[in-house]
Amino acid sequence: MGLFSKSKKKNVALNDVTKEISDDFISNNINEKENTNENFKNEMVMLSDTSSSISNAIQDVNNSLSNLTTATLTQAEEINNVNNILANFNNHMEQLAYNVTNVQIAVLDTDQVADAGLNTFTDLDESLKSLQHAFTIVSSTVNSLVSKLESVNTITDSISQIASQTNLLSLNAAIEAARAGEAGRGFSVVAGEVRKLAENSKQSVESITKILDDIKSDILDTSKAMQAGNSAIDNQQKTLLSTKSSFTDIKSSIGDSIQEIDSCIENLTVASSEKDNVLSIIERVSTISQEHSALCEEIAANMDLQTTSLEKLDDTISSLNNQL
């Protein structure tokens, strides 16, 4: 009885200890589980916050990509506009080059005409000089003829005076022969013949003098005409020299124009080359812009996928929080 009682007391005590240990274990397990759940909840909250932050960051990236895509499209439009402008510029440059080439051909033709004109003026100048020289010789010859005619007139005047004196002497001889009578008859006949000869000589001299006067008048008229012609040649030569000088100036101006046109063509060639370089650069920029736009679209698509995944993660976290 006493033994049973002691045994019973021991069993009760053991049961109490076991119960105490079991209660402590359960309490510890519950506390540990509660702590674990609390930590898990905290981690879920942190994960949710991180997910929200990532989602916001992705949204910001999407907004930036949207703005970048818009800017890229705007840039592409501007590049296209620049391409159109350069295309029009290229057409204008080609038309300008065509016009400049036509001007160059016309100027070269004018230059050839100017050369031909200068050669013609040179030949004409030489001809006028030859003609002027001939006029000078003829004028000198005419002046010499006038001088010789003056000498002939002097001689004919002398002959006329001699004829007059001879006529006077024959008249005196006839008078003396008449005084001599029959003895002077033969001398009287001779004196009469001499008188006739003197009168004929005088008439011939007068005729010669008249002819010489007419010749002299004609020569003087010719001399005046020669002087007028020589003066006209001088004026013509002055005009020719002035015109030749003008042609020389035109030739010089044409030469300057040819140099300016050549310089213009050279500048057009350089500008065309630079234009081609600009077009090449713009084409490369356009290609890069298109690649950039495609890359932005690809990144945006990936961001959308990430956003969807984060939304699913948020849903999962919310579901776990509700279960806890």
PDB file of C-alpha atoms in Angstrom:
ATOM      1  CA  MET A   1       0.000   0.000   0.000  1.00  0.00           C
ATOM      2  CA  GLY A   2       2.699   2.333   0.983  1.00  0.00           C
ATOM      3  CA  LEU A   3       4.788   1.075  -1.846  1.00  0.00           C
ATOM      4  CA  PHE A   4       2.008   1.517  -4.291  1.00  0.00           C
ATOM      5  CA  SER A   5       1.405   4.908  -2.909  1.00  0.00           C
ATOM      6  CA  LYS A   6       5.060   5.834  -3.362  1.00  0.00           C
ATOM      7  CA  SER A   7       5.022   4.406  -6.842  1.00  0.00           C
ATOM      8  CA  LYS A   8       1.919   6.302  -7.631  1.00  0.00           C
ATOM      9  CA  LYS A   9       3.445   9.486  -6.353  1.00  0.00           C
ATOM     10  CA  LYS A  10       6.502   8.885  -8.500  1.00  0.00           C
ATOM     11  CA  ASN A  11       4.333   8.300 -11.518  1.00  0.00           C
ATOM     12  CA  VAL A  12       2.393  11.438 -10.825  1.00  0.00           C
ATOM     13  CA  ALA A  13       5.608  13.351 -10.376  1.00  0.00           C
ATOM     14  CA  LEU A  14       6.993  11.842 -13.565  1.00  0.00           C
ATOM     15  CA  ASN A  15       3.852  12.678 -15.412  1.00  0.00           C
ATOM     16  CA  ASP A  16       4.070  16.216 -14.131  1.00  0.00           C
ATOM     17  CA  VAL A  17       7.652  16.499 -15.282  1.00  0.00           C
ATOM     18  CA  THR A  18       6.800  14.968 -18.652  1.00  0.00           C
ATOM     19  CA  LYS A  19       3.874  17.286 -19.064  1.00  0.00           C
ATOM     20  CA  GLU A  20       6.008  20.243 -18.085  1.00  0.00           C
ATOM     21  CA  ILE A  21       8.663  19.190 -20.556  1.00  0.00           C
ATOM     22  CA  SER A  22       6.033  18.608 -23.257  1.00  0.00           C
ATOM     23  CA  ASP A  23       4.422  21.962 -22.586  1.00  0.00           C
ATOM     24  CA  ASP A  24       7.801  23.663 -22.732  1.00  0.00           C
ATOM     25  CA  PHE A  25       8.631  21.885 -25.981  1.00  0.00           C
ATOM     26  CA  ILE A  26       5.306  22.761 -27.547  1.00  0.00           C
ATOM     27  CA  SER A  27       5.604  26.298 -26.300  1.00  0.00           C
ATOM     28  CA  ASN A  28       9.114  26.557 -27.704  1.00  0.00           C
ATOM     29  CA  ASN A  29       8.003  25.080 -31.024  1.00  0.00           C
ATOM     30  CA  ILE A  30       5.083  27.456 -31.218  1.00  0.00           C
ATOM     31  CA  ASN A  31       7.302  30.407 -30.346  1.00  0.00           C
ATOM     32  CA  GLU A  32       9.915  29.295 -32.859  1.00  0.00           C
ATOM     33  CA  LYS A  33       7.260  28.846 -35.530  1.00  0.00           C
ATOM     34  CA  GLU A  34       5.782  32.223 -34.732  1.00  0.00           C
ATOM     35  CA  ASN A  35       9.244  33.762 -34.940  1.00  0.00           C
ATOM     36  CA  THR A  36       9.874  31.965 -38.225  1.00  0.00           C
ATOM     37  CA  ASN A  37       6.540  33.123 -39.605  1.00  0.00           C
ATOM     38  CA  GLU A  38       7.255  36.655 -38.467  1.00  0.00           C
ATOM     39  CA  ASN A  39      10.676  36.586 -40.099  1.00  0.00           C
ATOM     40  CA  PHE A  40       9.150  35.133 -43.260  1.00  0.00           C
ATOM     41  CA  LYS A  41       6.509  37.837 -43.237  1.00  0.00           C
ATOM     42  CA  ASN A  42       9.205  40.459 -42.817  1.00  0.00           C
ATOM     43  CA  GLU A  43      11.146  38.941 -45.683  1.00  0.00           C
ATOM     44  CA  MET A  44       7.967  38.845 -47.764  1.00  0.00           C
ATOM     45  CA  VAL A  45       7.390  42.520 -46.980  1.00  0.00           C
ATOM     46  CA  MET A  46      10.989  43.329 -47.924  1.00  0.00           C
ATOM     47  CA  LEU A  47      10.651  41.238 -51.078  1.00  0.00           C
ATOM     48  CA  SER A  48       7.366  42.984 -51.878  1.00  0.00           C
ATOM     49  CA  ASP A  49       8.998  46.372 -51.309  1.00  0.00           C
ATOM     50  CA  THR A  50      11.947  45.346 -53.469  1.00  0.00           C
ATOM     51  CA  SER A  51       9.560  44.098 -56.140  1.00  0.00           C
ATOM     52  CA  SER A  52       7.683  47.406 -56.004  1.00  0.00           C
ATOM     53  CA  SER A  53      10.948  49.320 -56.264  1.00  0.00           C
ATOM     54  CA  ILE A  54      12.030  47.193 -59.221  1.00  0.00           C
ATOM     55  CA  SER A  55       8.596  47.629 -60.779  1.00  0.00           C
ATOM     56  CA  ASN A  56       8.836  51.403 -60.334  1.00  0.00           C
ATOM     57  CA  ALA A  57      12.354  51.360 -61.750  1.00  0.00           C
ATOM     58  CA  ILE A  58      11.135  49.315 -64.719  1.00  0.00           C
ATOM     59  CA  GLN A  59       8.302  51.798 -65.203  1.00  0.00           C
ATOM     60  CA  ASP A  60      10.809  54.650 -65.146  1.00  0.00           C
ATOM     61  CA  VAL A  61      12.951  52.772 -67.663  1.00  0.00           C
ATOM     62  CA  ASN A  62       9.859  52.183 -69.814  1.00  0.00           C
ATOM     63  CA  ASN A  63       9.019  55.888 -69.648  1.00  0.00           C
ATOM     64  CA  SER A  64      12.600  56.773 -70.547  1.00  0.00           C
ATOM     65  CA  LEU A  65      12.549  54.249 -73.386  1.00  0.00           C
ATOM     66  CA  SER A  66       9.240  55.690 -74.591  1.00  0.00           C
ATOM     67  CA  ASN A  67      10.711  59.186 -74.570  1.00  0.00           C
ATOM     68  CA  LEU A  68      13.861  57.883 -76.225  1.00  0.00           C
ATOM     69  CA  THR A  69      11.809  56.091 -78.879  1.00  0.00           C
ATOM     70  CA  THR A  70       9.826  59.274 -79.523  1.00  0.00           C
ATOM     71  CA  ALA A  71      13.057  61.257 -79.751  1.00  0.00           C
ATOM     72  CA  THR A  72      14.517  58.617 -82.072  1.00  0.00           C
ATOM     73  CA  LEU A  73      11.447  58.784 -84.325  1.00  0.00           C
ATOM     74  CA  THR A  74      11.668  62.581 -84.330  1.00  0.00           C
ATOM     75  CA  GLN A  75      15.352  62.330 -85.146  1.00  0.00           C
ATOM     76  CA  ALA A  76      14.567  59.881 -87.954  1.00  0.00           C
ATOM     77  CA  GLU A  77      12.004  62.334 -89.378  1.00  0.00           C
ATOM     78  CA  GLU A  78      14.531  65.160 -89.146  1.00  0.00           C
ATOM     79  CA  ILE A  79      17.169  63.000 -90.828  1.00  0.00           C
ATOM     80  CA  ASN A  80      14.654  62.207 -93.572  1.00  0.00           C
ATOM     81  CA  ASN A  81      13.943  65.935 -93.955  1.00  0.00           C
ATOM     82  CA  VAL A  82      17.684  66.608 -94.163  1.00  0.00           C
ATOM     83  CA  ASN A  83      17.953  63.878 -96.794  1.00  0.00           C
ATOM     84  CA  ASN A  84      15.185  65.528 -98.813  1.00  0.00           C
ATOM     85  CA  ILE A  85      16.839  68.938 -98.449  1.00  0.00           C
ATOM     86  CA  LEU A  86      20.187  67.510 -99.532  1.00  0.00           C
ATOM     87  CA  ALA A  87      18.504  65.748-102.453  1.00  0.00           C
ATOM     88  CA  ASN A  88      17.001  69.072-103.585  1.00  0.00           C
ATOM     89  CA  PHE A  89      20.357  70.728-102.968  1.00  0.00           C
ATOM     90  CA  ASN A  90      22.002  68.057-105.098  1.00  0.00           C
ATOM     91  CA  ASN A  91      19.519  68.716-107.920  1.00  0.00           C
ATOM     92  CA  HIS A  92      20.193  72.452-107.698  1.00  0.00           C
ATOM     93  CA  MET A  93      23.936  71.829-107.690  1.00  0.00           C
ATOM     94  CA  GLU A  94      23.680  69.614-110.754  1.00  0.00           C
ATOM     95  CA  GLN A  95      21.597  72.271-112.533  1.00  0.00           C
ATOM     96  CA  LEU A  96      24.085  74.935-111.462  1.00  0.00           C
ATOM     97  CA  ALA A  97      26.995  72.823-112.698  1.00  0.00           C
ATOM     98  CA  TYR A  98      25.155  72.324-116.013  1.00  0.00           C
ATOM     99  CA  ASN A  99      24.543  76.073-116.351  1.00  0.00           C
ATOM    100  CA  VAL A 100      28.136  76.918-115.410  1.00  0.00           C
ATOM    101  CA  THR A 101      29.400  74.410-117.974  1.00  0.00           C
ATOM    102  CA  ASN A 102      27.214  76.036-120.652  1.00  0.00           C
ATOM    103  CA  VAL A 103      28.518  79.456-119.627  1.00  0.00           C
ATOM    104  CA  GLN A 104      32.067  78.123-119.809  1.00  0.00           C
ATOM    105  CA  ILE A 105      31.465  76.796-123.333  1.00  0.00           C
ATOM    106  CA  ALA A 106      29.914  80.120-124.395  1.00  0.00           C
ATOM    107  CA  VAL A 107      32.803  82.071-122.871  1.00  0.00           C
ATOM    108  CA  LEU A 108      35.350  79.824-124.593  1.00  0.00           C
ATOM    109  CA  ASP A 109      33.517  80.361-127.897  1.00  0.00           C
ATOM    110  CA  THR A 110      33.536  84.109-127.245  1.00  0.00           C
ATOM    111  CA  ASP A 111      37.239  83.884-126.450  1.00  0.00           C
ATOM    112  CA  GLN A 112      37.858  82.228-129.813  1.00  0.00           C
ATOM    113  CA  VAL A 113      35.791  84.919-131.550  1.00  0.00           C
ATOM    114  CA  ALA A 114      37.783  87.584-129.702  1.00  0.00           C
ATOM    115  CA  ASP A 115      41.028  85.931-130.843  1.00  0.00           C
ATOM    116  CA  ALA A 116      39.774  85.886-134.429  1.00  0.00           C
ATOM    117  CA  GLY A 117      38.707  89.537-134.080  1.00  0.00           C
ATOM    118  CA  LEU A 118      42.115  90.532-132.737  1.00  0.00           C
ATOM    119  CA  ASN A 119      43.816  88.694-135.597  1.00  0.00           C
ATOM    120  CA  THR A 120      41.524  90.461-138.081  1.00  0.00           C
ATOM    121  CA  PHE A 121      42.272  93.822-136.491  1.00  0.00           C
ATOM    122  CA  THR A 122      45.991  93.076-136.657  1.00  0.00           C
ATOM    123  CA  ASP A 123      45.733  92.217-140.361  1.00  0.00           C
ATOM    124  CA  LEU A 124      43.600  95.300-141.004  1.00  0.00           C
ATOM    125  CA  ASP A 125      46.071  97.454-139.106  1.00  0.00           C
ATOM    126  CA  GLU A 126      48.909  96.118-141.246  1.00  0.00           C
ATOM    127  CA  SER A 127      46.868  96.771-144.407  1.00  0.00           C
ATOM    128  CA  LEU A 128      46.119 100.335-143.304  1.00  0.00           C
ATOM    129  CA  LYS A 129      49.782 100.915-142.552  1.00  0.00           C
ATOM    130  CA  SER A 130      50.704  99.624-146.015  1.00  0.00           C
ATOM    131  CA  LEU A 131      48.006 101.801-147.593  1.00  0.00           C
ATOM    132  CA  GLN A 132      49.154 104.797-145.568  1.00  0.00           C
ATOM    133  CA  HIS A 133      52.726 104.170-146.703  1.00  0.00           C
ATOM    134  CA  ALA A 134      51.545 103.973-150.330  1.00  0.00           C
ATOM    135  CA  PHE A 135      49.593 107.225-149.879  1.00  0.00           C
ATOM    136  CA  THR A 136      52.699 108.847-148.441  1.00  0.00           C
ATOM    137  CA  ILE A 137      54.769 107.741-151.448  1.00  0.00           C
ATOM    138  CA  VAL A 138      52.106 108.895-153.903  1.00  0.00           C
ATOM    139  CA  SER A 139      51.754 112.206-152.066  1.00  0.00           C
ATOM    140  CA  SER A 140      55.509 112.670-152.202  1.00  0.00           C
ATOM    141  CA  THR A 141      55.477 111.836-155.918  1.00  0.00           C
ATOM    142  CA  VAL A 142      52.634 114.297-156.507  1.00  0.00           C
ATOM    143  CA  ASN A 143      54.505 117.005-154.647  1.00  0.00           C
ATOM    144  CA  SER A 144      57.572 116.210-156.748  1.00  0.00           C
ATOM    145  CA  LEU A 145      55.461 116.478-159.923  1.00  0.00           C
ATOM    146  CA  VAL A 146      54.096 119.830-158.785  1.00  0.00           C
ATOM    147  CA  SER A 147      57.645 121.022-158.190  1.00  0.00           C
ATOM    148  CA  LYS A 148      58.734 119.781-161.624  1.00  0.00           C
ATOM    149  CA  LEU A 149      55.719 121.419-163.235  1.00  0.00           C
ATOM    150  CA  GLU A 150      56.779 124.663-161.621  1.00  0.00           C
ATOM    151  CA  SER A 151      60.191 124.160-163.202  1.00  0.00           C
ATOM    152  CA  VAL A 152      58.597 123.419-166.587  1.00  0.00           C
ATOM    153  CA  ASN A 153      56.465 126.545-166.238  1.00  0.00           C
ATOM    154  CA  THR A 154      59.598 128.513-165.573  1.00  0.00           C
ATOM    155  CA  ILE A 155      61.168 127.058-168.719  1.00  0.00           C
ATOM    156  CA  THR A 156      58.069 127.741-170.818  1.00  0.00           C
ATOM    157  CA  ASP A 157      58.025 131.286-169.499  1.00  0.00           C
ATOM    158  CA  SER A 158      61.620 131.641-170.615  1.00  0.00           C
ATOM    159  CA  ILE A 159      60.763 130.162-174.017  1.00  0.00           C
ATOM    160  CA  SER A 160      57.805 132.527-174.288  1.00  0.00           C
ATOM    161  CA  GLN A 161      60.034 135.473-173.473  1.00  0.00           C
ATOM    162  CA  ILE A 162      62.619 134.278-176.015  1.00  0.00           C
ATOM    163  CA  ALA A 163      59.878 133.891-178.645  1.00  0.00           C
ATOM    164  CA  SER A 164      58.644 137.412-177.908  1.00  0.00           C
ATOM    165  CA  GLN A 165      62.144 138.803-178.186  1.00  0.00           C
ATOM    166  CA  THR A 166      62.749 136.787-181.373  1.00  0.00           C
ATOM    167  CA  ASN A 167      59.503 138.131-182.803  1.00  0.00           C
ATOM    168  CA  LEU A 168      60.580 141.647-181.894  1.00  0.00           C
ATOM    169  CA  LEU A 169      64.033 141.117-183.435  1.00  0.00           C
ATOM    170  CA  SER A 170      62.514 139.663-186.646  1.00  0.00           C
ATOM    171  CA  LEU A 171      60.228 142.692-186.839  1.00  0.00           C
ATOM    172  CA  ASN A 172      63.225 145.017-186.508  1.00  0.00           C
ATOM    173  CA  ALA A 173      65.112 142.946-189.113  1.00  0.00           C
ATOM    174  CA  ALA A 174      62.176 143.218-191.542  1.00  0.00           C
ATOM    175  CA  ILE A 175      62.152 146.990-191.074  1.00  0.00           C
ATOM    176  CA  GLU A 176      65.877 147.209-191.719  1.00  0.00           C
ATOM    177  CA  ALA A 177      65.537 144.917-194.775  1.00  0.00           C
ATOM    178  CA  ALA A 178      62.811 147.166-196.170  1.00  0.00           C
ATOM    179  CA  ARG A 179      65.116 150.137-195.788  1.00  0.00           C
ATOM    180  CA  ALA A 180      67.851 148.246-197.644  1.00  0.00           C
ATOM    181  CA  GLY A 181      65.570 147.887-200.649  1.00  0.00           C
ATOM    182  CA  GLU A 182      66.299 145.223-203.195  1.00  0.00           C
ATOM    183  CA  ALA A 183      69.450 144.195-201.381  1.00  0.00           C
ATOM    184  CA  GLY A 184      67.541 143.423-198.249  1.00  0.00           C
ATOM    185  CA  ARG A 185      64.723 141.477-199.909  1.00  0.00           C
ATOM    186  CA  GLY A 186      66.216 138.031-199.111  1.00  0.00           C
ATOM    187  CA  PHE A 187      66.936 139.050-195.551  1.00  0.00           C
ATOM    188  CA  SER A 188      63.344 140.305-195.272  1.00  0.00           C
ATOM    189  CA  VAL A 189      62.041 136.880-196.276  1.00  0.00           C
ATOM    190  CA  VAL A 190      64.221 135.222-193.655  1.00  0.00           C
ATOM    191  CA  ALA A 191      63.103 137.734-191.061  1.00  0.00           C
ATOM    192  CA  GLY A 192      59.452 136.956-191.911  1.00  0.00           C
ATOM    193  CA  GLU A 193      60.013 133.225-191.486  1.00  0.00           C
ATOM    194  CA  VAL A 194      61.781 133.809-188.213  1.00  0.00           C
ATOM    195  CA  ARG A 195      58.879 135.952-187.095  1.00  0.00           C
ATOM    196  CA  LYS A 196      56.381 133.227-188.015  1.00  0.00           C
ATOM    197  CA  LEU A 197      58.496 130.679-186.208  1.00  0.00           C
ATOM    198  CA  ALA A 198      58.639 132.908-183.121  1.00  0.00           C
ATOM    199  CA  GLU A 199      54.872 133.391-183.159  1.00  0.00           C
ATOM    200  CA  ASN A 200      54.305 129.646-183.603  1.00  0.00           C
ATOM    201  CA  SER A 201      56.722 128.954-180.766  1.00  0.00           C
ATOM    202  CA  LYS A 202      54.880 131.429-178.582  1.00  0.00           C
ATOM    203  CA  GLN A 203      51.538 129.805-179.399  1.00  0.00           C
ATOM    204  CA  SER A 204      52.981 126.349-178.711  1.00  0.00           C
ATOM    205  CA  VAL A 205      54.402 127.565-175.419  1.00  0.00           C
ATOM    206  CA  GLU A 206      51.007 129.021-174.477  1.00  0.00           C
ATOM    207  CA  SER A 207      49.341 125.714-175.351  1.00  0.00           C
ATOM    208  CA  ILE A 208      51.942 123.823-173.349  1.00  0.00           C
ATOM    209  CA  THR A 209      51.503 126.237-170.457  1.00  0.00           C
ATOM    210  CA  LYS A 210      47.739 125.738-170.543  1.00  0.00           C
ATOM    211  CA  ILE A 211      48.151 121.964-170.601  1.00  0.00           C
ATOM    212  CA  LEU A 212      50.682 122.148-167.776  1.00  0.00           C
ATOM    213  CA  ASP A 213      48.310 124.353-165.781  1.00  0.00           C
ATOM    214  CA  ASP A 214      45.539 121.798-166.287  1.00  0.00           C
ATOM    215  CA  ILE A 215      47.900 118.989-165.259  1.00  0.00           C
ATOM    216  CA  LYS A 216      49.031 121.014-162.275  1.00  0.00           C
ATOM    217  CA  SER A 217      45.410 121.630-161.292  1.00  0.00           C
ATOM    218  CA  ASP A 218      44.641 117.931-161.598  1.00  0.00           C
ATOM    219  CA  ILE A 219      47.757 117.048-159.628  1.00  0.00           C
ATOM    220  CA  LEU A 220      46.836 119.542-156.911  1.00  0.00           C
ATOM    221  CA  ASP A 221      43.316 118.105-156.765  1.00  0.00           C
ATOM    222  CA  THR A 222      44.841 114.638-156.572  1.00  0.00           C
ATOM    223  CA  SER A 223      47.187 115.843-153.837  1.00  0.00           C
ATOM    224  CA  LYS A 224      44.250 117.231-151.855  1.00  0.00           C
ATOM    225  CA  ALA A 225      42.370 113.958-152.332  1.00  0.00           C
ATOM    226  CA  MET A 226      45.465 112.050-151.242  1.00  0.00           C
ATOM    227  CA  GLN A 227      45.774 114.237-148.151  1.00  0.00           C
ATOM    228  CA  ALA A 228      42.094 113.705-147.350  1.00  0.00           C
ATOM    229  CA  GLY A 229      42.529 109.967-147.899  1.00  0.00           C
ATOM    230  CA  ASN A 230      45.626 109.946-145.724  1.00  0.00           C
ATOM    231  CA  SER A 231      43.735 111.841-143.013  1.00  0.00           C
ATOM    232  CA  ALA A 232      40.861 109.358-143.292  1.00  0.00           C
ATOM    233  CA  ILE A 233      43.348 106.502-142.985  1.00  0.00           C
ATOM    234  CA  ASP A 234      44.826 108.164-139.883  1.00  0.00           C
ATOM    235  CA  ASN A 235      41.363 108.447-138.350  1.00  0.00           C
ATOM    236  CA  GLN A 236      40.536 104.892-139.385  1.00  0.00           C
ATOM    237  CA  GLN A 237      43.766 103.676-137.848  1.00  0.00           C
ATOM    238  CA  LYS A 238      43.021 105.534-134.600  1.00  0.00           C
ATOM    239  CA  THR A 239      39.536 104.004-134.539  1.00  0.00           C
ATOM    240  CA  LEU A 240      41.030 100.624-135.334  1.00  0.00           C
ATOM    241  CA  LEU A 241      43.570 100.942-132.518  1.00  0.00           C
ATOM    242  CA  SER A 242      40.827 102.014-130.106  1.00  0.00           C
ATOM    243  CA  THR A 243      38.630  99.091-131.163  1.00  0.00           C
ATOM    244  CA  LYS A 244      41.594  96.737-130.964  1.00  0.00           C
ATOM    245  CA  SER A 245      42.294  98.028-127.448  1.00  0.00           C
ATOM    246  CA  SER A 246      38.648  97.365-126.547  1.00  0.00           C
ATOM    247  CA  PHE A 247      38.934  93.847-127.953  1.00  0.00           C
ATOM    248  CA  THR A 248      42.117  93.374-125.937  1.00  0.00           C
ATOM    249  CA  ASP A 249      40.247  94.472-122.793  1.00  0.00           C
ATOM    250  CA  ILE A 250      37.396  92.116-123.707  1.00  0.00           C
ATOM    251  CA  LYS A 251      39.917  89.331-124.235  1.00  0.00           C
ATOM    252  CA  SER A 252      41.450  90.082-120.823  1.00  0.00           C
ATOM    253  CA  SER A 253      37.995  90.141-119.191  1.00  0.00           C
ATOM    254  CA  ILE A 254      37.146  86.851-120.872  1.00  0.00           C
ATOM    255  CA  GLY A 255      40.387  85.399-119.503  1.00  0.00           C
ATOM    256  CA  ASP A 256      39.435  86.567-116.007  1.00  0.00           C
ATOM    257  CA  SER A 257      35.936  85.136-116.489  1.00  0.00           C
ATOM    258  CA  ILE A 258      37.383  81.799-117.568  1.00  0.00           C
ATOM    259  CA  GLN A 259      39.521  81.719-114.417  1.00  0.00           C
ATOM    260  CA  GLU A 260      36.499  82.591-112.258  1.00  0.00           C
ATOM    261  CA  ILE A 261      34.407  79.915-113.988  1.00  0.00           C
ATOM    262  CA  ASP A 262      37.183  77.340-113.537  1.00  0.00           C
ATOM    263  CA  SER A 263      37.377  78.306-109.848  1.00  0.00           C
ATOM    264  CA  CYS A 264      33.575  78.049-109.582  1.00  0.00           C
ATOM    265  CA  ILE A 265      33.608  74.587-111.179  1.00  0.00           C
ATOM    266  CA  GLU A 266      36.391  73.530-108.800  1.00  0.00           C
ATOM    267  CA  ASN A 267      34.385  74.811-105.822  1.00  0.00           C
ATOM    268  CA  LEU A 268      31.285  73.006-107.109  1.00  0.00           C
ATOM    269  CA  THR A 269      33.304  69.806-107.372  1.00  0.00           C
ATOM    270  CA  VAL A 270      34.542  70.213-103.786  1.00  0.00           C
ATOM    271  CA  ALA A 271      31.020  71.059-102.585  1.00  0.00           C
ATOM    272  CA  SER A 272      29.634  68.005-104.379  1.00  0.00           C
ATOM    273  CA  SER A 273      32.265  65.816-102.729  1.00  0.00           C
ATOM    274  CA  GLU A 274      31.479  67.304 -99.309  1.00  0.00           C
ATOM    275  CA  LYS A 275      27.779  66.818-100.000  1.00  0.00           C
ATOM    276  CA  ASP A 276      28.413  63.148-100.763  1.00  0.00           C
ATOM    277  CA  ASN A 277      30.334  62.836 -97.490  1.00  0.00           C
ATOM    278  CA  VAL A 278      27.448  64.460 -95.599  1.00  0.00           C
ATOM    279  CA  LEU A 279      24.962  62.111 -97.268  1.00  0.00           C
ATOM    280  CA  SER A 280      27.128  59.142 -96.317  1.00  0.00           C
ATOM    281  CA  ILE A 281      27.316  60.324 -92.699  1.00  0.00           C
ATOM    282  CA  ILE A 282      23.558  60.921 -92.585  1.00  0.00           C
ATOM    283  CA  GLU A 283      22.928  57.453 -93.990  1.00  0.00           C
ATOM    284  CA  ARG A 284      25.138  55.970 -91.263  1.00  0.00           C
ATOM    285  CA  VAL A 285      23.374  58.072 -88.611  1.00  0.00           C
ATOM    286  CA  SER A 286      20.008  56.963 -90.010  1.00  0.00           C
ATOM    287  CA  THR A 287      21.093  53.318 -89.855  1.00  0.00           C
ATOM    288  CA  ILE A 288      22.328  53.744 -86.271  1.00  0.00           C
ATOM    289  CA  SER A 289      19.086  55.539 -85.381  1.00  0.00           C
ATOM    290  CA  GLN A 290      17.032  52.681 -86.811  1.00  0.00           C
ATOM    291  CA  GLU A 291      19.137  50.134 -84.938  1.00  0.00           C
ATOM    292  CA  HIS A 292      18.791  52.246 -81.795  1.00  0.00           C
ATOM    293  CA  SER A 293      15.020  52.392 -82.232  1.00  0.00           C
ATOM    294  CA  ALA A 294      14.840  48.613 -82.728  1.00  0.00           C
ATOM    295  CA  LEU A 295      17.011  48.093 -79.636  1.00  0.00           C
ATOM    296  CA  CYS A 296      14.741  50.389 -77.609  1.00  0.00           C
ATOM    297  CA  GLU A 297      11.712  48.409 -78.741  1.00  0.00           C
ATOM    298  CA  GLU A 298      13.446  45.151 -77.796  1.00  0.00           C
ATOM    299  CA  ILE A 299      14.401  46.520 -74.355  1.00  0.00           C
ATOM    300  CA  ALA A 300      10.852  47.804 -73.854  1.00  0.00           C
ATOM    301  CA  ALA A 301       9.493  44.346 -74.716  1.00  0.00           C
ATOM    302  CA  ASN A 302      11.872  42.756 -72.194  1.00  0.00           C
ATOM    303  CA  MET A 303      10.831  45.332 -69.597  1.00  0.00           C
ATOM    304  CA  ASP A 304       7.203  44.417 -70.217  1.00  0.00           C
ATOM    305  CA  LEU A 305       8.069  40.760 -69.603  1.00  0.00           C
ATOM    306  CA  GLN A 306       9.909  41.685 -66.406  1.00  0.00           C
ATOM    307  CA  THR A 307       6.948  43.784 -65.291  1.00  0.00           C
ATOM    308  CA  THR A 308       4.611  40.830 -65.883  1.00  0.00           C
ATOM    309  CA  SER A 309       6.920  38.548 -63.895  1.00  0.00           C
ATOM    310  CA  LEU A 310       7.082  41.057 -61.043  1.00  0.00           C
ATOM    311  CA  GLU A 311       3.309  41.373 -61.031  1.00  0.00           C
ATOM    312  CA  LYS A 312       3.046  37.574 -60.736  1.00  0.00           C
ATOM    313  CA  LEU A 313       5.630  37.687 -57.933  1.00  0.00           C
ATOM    314  CA  ASP A 314       3.589  40.376 -56.137  1.00  0.00           C
ATOM    315  CA  ASP A 315       0.481  38.196 -56.453  1.00  0.00           C
ATOM    316  CA  THR A 316       2.372  35.206 -55.032  1.00  0.00           C
ATOM    317  CA  ILE A 317       3.713  37.280 -52.118  1.00  0.00           C
ATOM    318  CA  SER A 318       0.240  38.607 -51.368  1.00  0.00           C
ATOM    319  CA  SER A 319      -1.148  35.055 -51.436  1.00  0.00           C
ATOM    320  CA  LEU A 320       1.555  33.832 -49.030  1.00  0.00           C
ATOM    321  CA  ASN A 321       0.956  36.754 -46.690  1.00  0.00           C
ATOM    322  CA  ASN A 322      -2.739  35.934 -46.633  1.00  0.00           C
ATOM    323  CA  GLN A 323      -2.003  32.279 -45.875  1.00  0.00           C
ATOM    324  CA  LEU A 324       0.280  33.240 -43.015  1.00  0.00           C
TER     325      LEU A 324
END
